[in-house]
Amino acid sequence: MAYNNGFFKKIPPRKVQGGIRAQNKWGSFATRWWGMRWLQTLESFNIGERLKRGMTYARKGQVISLDIQPGKVTARVQGTRRQPYRLYINLKPYSDKEWNKISAAMLEKPEFVAKLMNNEMPDEIESVFRDLHLPLFPQRSGDLHTECSCPDWSNPCKHIAAVYYLMAEAFDNDPFLLFTLRGKSQADFIRMLTAGGAAPQSRQSRPEPEPEPLPEEPSLFWGDCSDFDIQFSETSPVQFHAALPKRLGALPFWRSSHSFVETMEACYKNASVYAADQLDLMSGD
């Protein structure tokens, strides 16, 4: 928004090539409780129109980069000015001592441990954090310290709101990013659980033996194939594509105007058609 002749004039942001786009094109950015819970924090800030514009920024791909590290999120967002804005979102990470308390409490709930080991987030896991007075989610706006280089007086601004929305979508797909933001990666936390609640100890890695190199000559690698009678039957392309990507769902921080699943469907379809053509050629048809 620019000031011109006594009036404020809305100016659209500069277009971004290859920006991070929200996979959700309408409706809520989250479908699971942990993603929705994160959105509740954002919506509680009551920043009005900036919230809607942040949603638009997230869907248009205005976020250039987004990195989630323990206790800190850094991002760059393209606005109306030539230089992208830099922003920071800080959330207090928990200490190793506090994480030891969390893992010990988890070990008292075998059903939670089983789900965590299976890369699932238990529905009632938030209660464990709450009972220890170590909330998993921010409880109030003051828990999140945000900063943006834009001239907007509001904090959070629309650029920060855009990043919040993308984070909600990422949390929806990978809830363990919440653990990372609180200071512990999923792998480290799983190691704490398997160690009985103790913090993972650093171990000197043992050097692994060098693998024996493979033969460079194809005949030595494959051996004598003269006795094999290979027959190729008529093939047709498969009717269902990208079954595994569909199970994985939306890829966080995807950089395309087409969704991840749509893109993978096209790749799988083209690959299956090409493979069928090659097999038909080899069979002599």
Coordinates of N, CA and C in Angstrom, one line a residue, residues 18-22 58 60-65 253-256:
G18 N 9.0 -19.3 -8.6 CA 9.5 -20.4 -7.7 C 9.3 -20.2 -6.3
G19 N 8.4 -19.4 -5.9 CA 8.1 -19.1 -4.4 C 7.4 -20.3 -3.8
I20 N 7.4 -20.4 -2.5 CA 6.7 -21.4 -1.8 C 5.2 -21.2 -1.7
R21 N 4.5 -22.1 -2.3 CA 3.0 -21.9 -2.4 C 2.3 -22.9 -1.5
A22 N 1.3 -22.4 -0.8 CA 0.4 -23.3 -0.1 C -0.3 -24.3 -1.0
A58 N 0.5 -16.4 1.1 CA 0.9 -17.8 1.2 C 0.5 -18.6 0.0
K60 N -0.2 -17.3 -3.1 CA 0.4 -16.8 -4.3 C 1.9 -17.2 -4.5
G61 N 2.5 -17.7 -3.4 CA 3.9 -18.0 -3.5 C 4.8 -16.8 -3.3
Q62 N 4.4 -15.9 -2.4 CA 5.3 -14.7 -2.1 C 6.4 -15.0 -1.1
V63 N 6.3 -16.2 -0.4 CA 7.4 -16.6 0.5 C 8.5 -17.2 -0.3
I64 N 9.7 -16.6 -0.2 CA 10.8 -17.1 -1.0 C 11.6 -18.2 -0.3
S65 N 11.7 -18.1 1.0 CA 12.4 -19.1 1.7 C 11.8 -19.2 3.1
F253 N 6.1 -26.7 1.8 CA 7.0 -25.7 1.2 C 7.2 -26.1 -0.3
W254 N 6.2 -26.5 -1.0 CA 6.3 -26.9 -2.4 C 6.3 -25.6 -3.2
R255 N 7.2 -25.6 -4.3 CA 7.4 -24.4 -5.1 C 6.8 -24.6 -6.5
S256 N 5.5 -24.6 -6.7 CA 4.9 -24.7 -8.0 C 3.5 -24.2 -7.9

